[in-house]
Short mmCIF file of C-alpha atoms in Angstrom, two decimals:
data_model
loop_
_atom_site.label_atom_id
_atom_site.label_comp_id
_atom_site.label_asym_id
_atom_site.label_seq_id
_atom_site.Cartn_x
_atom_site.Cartn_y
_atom_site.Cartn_z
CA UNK M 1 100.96 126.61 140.60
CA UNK M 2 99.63 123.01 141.58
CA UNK M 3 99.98 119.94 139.41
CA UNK M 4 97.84 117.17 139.96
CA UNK M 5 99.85 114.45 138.58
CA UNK M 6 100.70 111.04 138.97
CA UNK M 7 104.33 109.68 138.18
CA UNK M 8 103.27 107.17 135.57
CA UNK M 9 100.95 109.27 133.63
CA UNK M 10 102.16 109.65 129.97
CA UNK M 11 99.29 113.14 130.08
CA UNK M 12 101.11 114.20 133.29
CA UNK M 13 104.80 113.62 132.34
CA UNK M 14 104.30 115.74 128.85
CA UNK M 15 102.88 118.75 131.69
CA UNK M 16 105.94 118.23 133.67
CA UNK M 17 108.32 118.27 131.19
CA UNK M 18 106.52 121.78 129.78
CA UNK M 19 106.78 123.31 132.88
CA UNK M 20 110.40 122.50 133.41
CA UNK M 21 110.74 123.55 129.66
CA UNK M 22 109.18 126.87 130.69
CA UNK M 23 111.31 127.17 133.82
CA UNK M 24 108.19 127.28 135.99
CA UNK M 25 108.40 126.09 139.67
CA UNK M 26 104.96 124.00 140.79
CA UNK M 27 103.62 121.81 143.89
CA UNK M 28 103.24 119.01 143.08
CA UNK M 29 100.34 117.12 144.36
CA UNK M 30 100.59 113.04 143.78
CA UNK M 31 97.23 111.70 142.87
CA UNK M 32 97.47 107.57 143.03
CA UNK M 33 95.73 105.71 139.94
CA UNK M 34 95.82 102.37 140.97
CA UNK M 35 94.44 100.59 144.03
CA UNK M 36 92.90 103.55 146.18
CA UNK M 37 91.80 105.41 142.92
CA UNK M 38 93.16 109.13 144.44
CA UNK M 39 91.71 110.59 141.19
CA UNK M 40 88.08 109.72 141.94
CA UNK M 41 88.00 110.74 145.83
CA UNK M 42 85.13 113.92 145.96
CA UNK M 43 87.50 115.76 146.86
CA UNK M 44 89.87 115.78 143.83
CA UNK M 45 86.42 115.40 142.10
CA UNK M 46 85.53 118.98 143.10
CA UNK M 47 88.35 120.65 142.11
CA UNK M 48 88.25 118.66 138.73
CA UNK M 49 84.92 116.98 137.77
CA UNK M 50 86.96 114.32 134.91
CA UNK M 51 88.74 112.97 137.83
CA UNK M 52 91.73 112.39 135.61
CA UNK M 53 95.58 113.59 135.92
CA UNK M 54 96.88 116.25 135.11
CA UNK M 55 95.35 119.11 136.61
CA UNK M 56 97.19 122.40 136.85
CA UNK M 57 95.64 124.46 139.14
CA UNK M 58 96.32 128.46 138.73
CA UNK M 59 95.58 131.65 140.87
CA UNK M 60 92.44 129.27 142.21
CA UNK M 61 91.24 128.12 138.72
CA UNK M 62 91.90 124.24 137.54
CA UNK M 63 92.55 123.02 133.90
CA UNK M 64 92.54 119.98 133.01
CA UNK M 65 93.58 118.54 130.08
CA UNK M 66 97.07 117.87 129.27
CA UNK M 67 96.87 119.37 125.81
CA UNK M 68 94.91 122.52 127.28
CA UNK M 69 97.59 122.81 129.98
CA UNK M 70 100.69 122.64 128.09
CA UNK M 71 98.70 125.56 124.97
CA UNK M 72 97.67 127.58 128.08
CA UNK M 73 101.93 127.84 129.21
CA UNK M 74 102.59 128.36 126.04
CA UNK M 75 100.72 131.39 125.79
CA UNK M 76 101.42 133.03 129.19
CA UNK M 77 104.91 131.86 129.01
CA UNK M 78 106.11 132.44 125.92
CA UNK M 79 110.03 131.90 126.03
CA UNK M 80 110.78 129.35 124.77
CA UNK M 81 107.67 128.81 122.51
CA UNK M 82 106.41 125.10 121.71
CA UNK M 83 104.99 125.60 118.54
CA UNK M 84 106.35 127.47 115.61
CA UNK M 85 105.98 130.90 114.15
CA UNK M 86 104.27 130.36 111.24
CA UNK M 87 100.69 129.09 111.15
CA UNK M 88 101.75 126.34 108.76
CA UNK M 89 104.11 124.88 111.30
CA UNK M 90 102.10 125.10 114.30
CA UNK M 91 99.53 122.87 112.67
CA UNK M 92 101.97 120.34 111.08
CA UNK M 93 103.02 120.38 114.89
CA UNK M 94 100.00 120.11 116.65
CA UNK M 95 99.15 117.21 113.60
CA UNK M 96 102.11 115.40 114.71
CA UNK M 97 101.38 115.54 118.77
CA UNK M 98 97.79 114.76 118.17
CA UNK M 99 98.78 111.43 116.39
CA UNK M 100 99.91 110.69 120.50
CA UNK M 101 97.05 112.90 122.07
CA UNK M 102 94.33 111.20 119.98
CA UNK M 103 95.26 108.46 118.18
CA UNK M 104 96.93 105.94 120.28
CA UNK M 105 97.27 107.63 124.30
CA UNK M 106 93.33 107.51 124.95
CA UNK M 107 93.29 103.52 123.18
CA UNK M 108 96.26 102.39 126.20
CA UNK M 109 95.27 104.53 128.90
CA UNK M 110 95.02 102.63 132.33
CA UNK M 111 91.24 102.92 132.27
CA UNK M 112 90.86 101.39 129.11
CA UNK M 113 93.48 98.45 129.55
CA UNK M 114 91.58 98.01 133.15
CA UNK M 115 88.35 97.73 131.41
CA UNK M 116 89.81 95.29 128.56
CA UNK M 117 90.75 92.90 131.49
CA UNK M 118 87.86 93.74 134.18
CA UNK M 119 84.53 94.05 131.53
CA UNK M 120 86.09 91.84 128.59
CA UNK M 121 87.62 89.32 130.42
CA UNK M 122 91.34 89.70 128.61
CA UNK M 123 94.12 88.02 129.53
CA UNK M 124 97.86 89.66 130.10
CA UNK M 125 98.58 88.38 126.05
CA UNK M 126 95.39 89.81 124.88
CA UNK M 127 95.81 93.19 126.59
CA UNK M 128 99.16 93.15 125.80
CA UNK M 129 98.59 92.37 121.84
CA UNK M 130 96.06 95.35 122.20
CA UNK M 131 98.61 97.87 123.34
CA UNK M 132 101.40 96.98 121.19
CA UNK M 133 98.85 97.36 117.92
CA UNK M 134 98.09 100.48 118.66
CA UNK M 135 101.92 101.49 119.32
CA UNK M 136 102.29 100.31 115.88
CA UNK M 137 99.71 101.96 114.75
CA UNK M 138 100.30 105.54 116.09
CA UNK M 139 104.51 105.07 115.74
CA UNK M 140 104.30 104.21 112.02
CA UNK M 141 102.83 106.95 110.48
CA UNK M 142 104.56 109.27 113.00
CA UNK M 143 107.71 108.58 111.94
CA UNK M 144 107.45 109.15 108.54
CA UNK M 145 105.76 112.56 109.60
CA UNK M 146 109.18 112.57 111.99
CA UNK M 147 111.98 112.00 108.67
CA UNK M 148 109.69 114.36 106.58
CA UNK M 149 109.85 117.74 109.28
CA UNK M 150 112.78 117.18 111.25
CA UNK M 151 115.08 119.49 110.51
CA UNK M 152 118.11 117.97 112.35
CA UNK M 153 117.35 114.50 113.08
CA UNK M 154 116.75 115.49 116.75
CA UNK M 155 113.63 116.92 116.70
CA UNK M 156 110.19 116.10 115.29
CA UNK M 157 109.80 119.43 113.69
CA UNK M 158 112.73 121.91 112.61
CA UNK M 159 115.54 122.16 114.92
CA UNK M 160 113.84 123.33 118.36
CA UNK M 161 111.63 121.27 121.28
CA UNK M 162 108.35 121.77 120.29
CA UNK M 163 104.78 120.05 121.63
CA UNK M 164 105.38 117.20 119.35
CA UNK M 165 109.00 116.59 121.05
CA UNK M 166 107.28 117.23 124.39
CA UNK M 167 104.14 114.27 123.82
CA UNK M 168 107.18 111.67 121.82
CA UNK M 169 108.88 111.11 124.85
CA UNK M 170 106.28 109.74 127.16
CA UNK M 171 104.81 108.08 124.52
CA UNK M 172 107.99 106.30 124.23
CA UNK M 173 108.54 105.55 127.64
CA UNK M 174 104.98 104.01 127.50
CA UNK M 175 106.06 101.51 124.52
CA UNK M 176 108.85 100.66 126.36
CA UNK M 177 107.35 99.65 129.50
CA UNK M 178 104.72 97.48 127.80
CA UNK M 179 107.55 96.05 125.77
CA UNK M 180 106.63 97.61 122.46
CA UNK M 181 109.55 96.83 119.58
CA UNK M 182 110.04 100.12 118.78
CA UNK M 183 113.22 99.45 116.87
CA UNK M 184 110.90 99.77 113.58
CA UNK M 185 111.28 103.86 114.55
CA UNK M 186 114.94 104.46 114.27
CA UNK M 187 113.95 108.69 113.61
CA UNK M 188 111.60 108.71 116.96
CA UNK M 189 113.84 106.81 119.07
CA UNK M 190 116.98 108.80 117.72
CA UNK M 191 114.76 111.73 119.04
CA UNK M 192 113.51 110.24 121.82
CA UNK M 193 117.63 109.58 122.93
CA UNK M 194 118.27 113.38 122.20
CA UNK M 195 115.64 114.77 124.23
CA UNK M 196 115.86 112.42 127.35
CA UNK M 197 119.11 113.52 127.95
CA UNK M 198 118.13 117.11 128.14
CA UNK M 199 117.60 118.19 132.02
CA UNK M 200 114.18 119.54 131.45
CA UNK M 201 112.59 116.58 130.07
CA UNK M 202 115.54 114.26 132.65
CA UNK M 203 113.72 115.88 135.41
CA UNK M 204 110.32 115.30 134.39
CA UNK M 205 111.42 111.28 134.00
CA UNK M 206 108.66 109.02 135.85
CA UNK M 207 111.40 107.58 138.14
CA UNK M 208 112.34 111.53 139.83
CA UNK M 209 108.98 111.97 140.43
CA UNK M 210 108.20 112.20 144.68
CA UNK M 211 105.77 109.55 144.35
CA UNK M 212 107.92 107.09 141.80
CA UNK M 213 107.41 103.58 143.37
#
């Protein structure tokens, strides 16, 4: 397998951390976002029209996707699962990662903060007040969602990693970098602190990554 990833990609670090979750050895194939814009060269544009990262390319075929991705190992690799066995639980799960996937990742991706400041003329404050709202918007009804299905105050649902756990984490690294107060989330970031230390989402860490600058 072939990921298309780049090290500061919130969509590429929750496919990393699946496949390590998985056990699954990849390539890894560093697509720059910034500056050069690797992700929009014909090339990469051939093997995955959306010209965005992730990309998992398998026996010649390329998903894209992170969501997509992370279902599709799931599925072919089922040990250990990432969503529950009941159908109940796999949709309160996939509820609670789509507050990330949906709700506040595609409002603070690089394209739109680089459109905010290129197109709409915002300064550093203005993109910056624009990122933490939506933070705050995503982190506030997910952790109430978190203290309601956590079964052990280490997880976001039950007492095993599931997709949720697996989209939190970047999600939190994100806040973080942009200087989000995310001490209004004591259940996510007591989560967060769990998971980070385990060596399959340690590995997946932005800073490991080959092209970590």
């Amino acid at each position: 397998m072939k990921l298309y990833t780049y090290f500061r990609s919130s969509a590429a670090y929750r496919v990393r951390i699946a496949l390590n979750i998985k056990g699954l050895d990849y390539t890894a194939i560093p697509k720059r976002l910034p500056g050069p814009a690797e992700h929009r060269q014909p090339d990469y544009l051939a093997l995955n029209p959306q010209g965005l990262v992730p990309a998992l390319e398998v026996d010649g075929q390329v998903l894209g996707q992170s969501l997509a991705i992370i279902e599709y190992l799931d599925e072919e690799y089922s040990e250990p699962p990432l969503l529950p066995a009941d159908a109940l639980g796999r949709a309160q799960v996939r509820s609670m990662a789509l507050v990330v996937a949906c709700e506040m990742h595609p409002l603070n991706n690089l394209r739109v903060l680089n459109y905010l400041r290129g197109e709409l003329k915002q300064d550093d404050e203005g993109v910056s007040r624009w990122y933490a709202h939506w933070i705050a918007q995503g982190f506030q009804g997910l952790e109430e969602l978190a203290r309601r299905h956590s079964g052990d105050g280490l997880h976001c649902y039950g007492k095993q990693v599931t997709l949720a756990d697996v989209l939190l984490v970047p999600q939190l690294f994100n806040a973080r970098r942009f200087k989000c107060d995310v001490s209004p989330y004591p259940t996510l970031t007591a989560i967060g602190a769990h998971l980070e230390a385990l060596p399959a989402f340690a590995a997946a860490h932005p800073a490991k990554q080959p092209d970590a600058e």
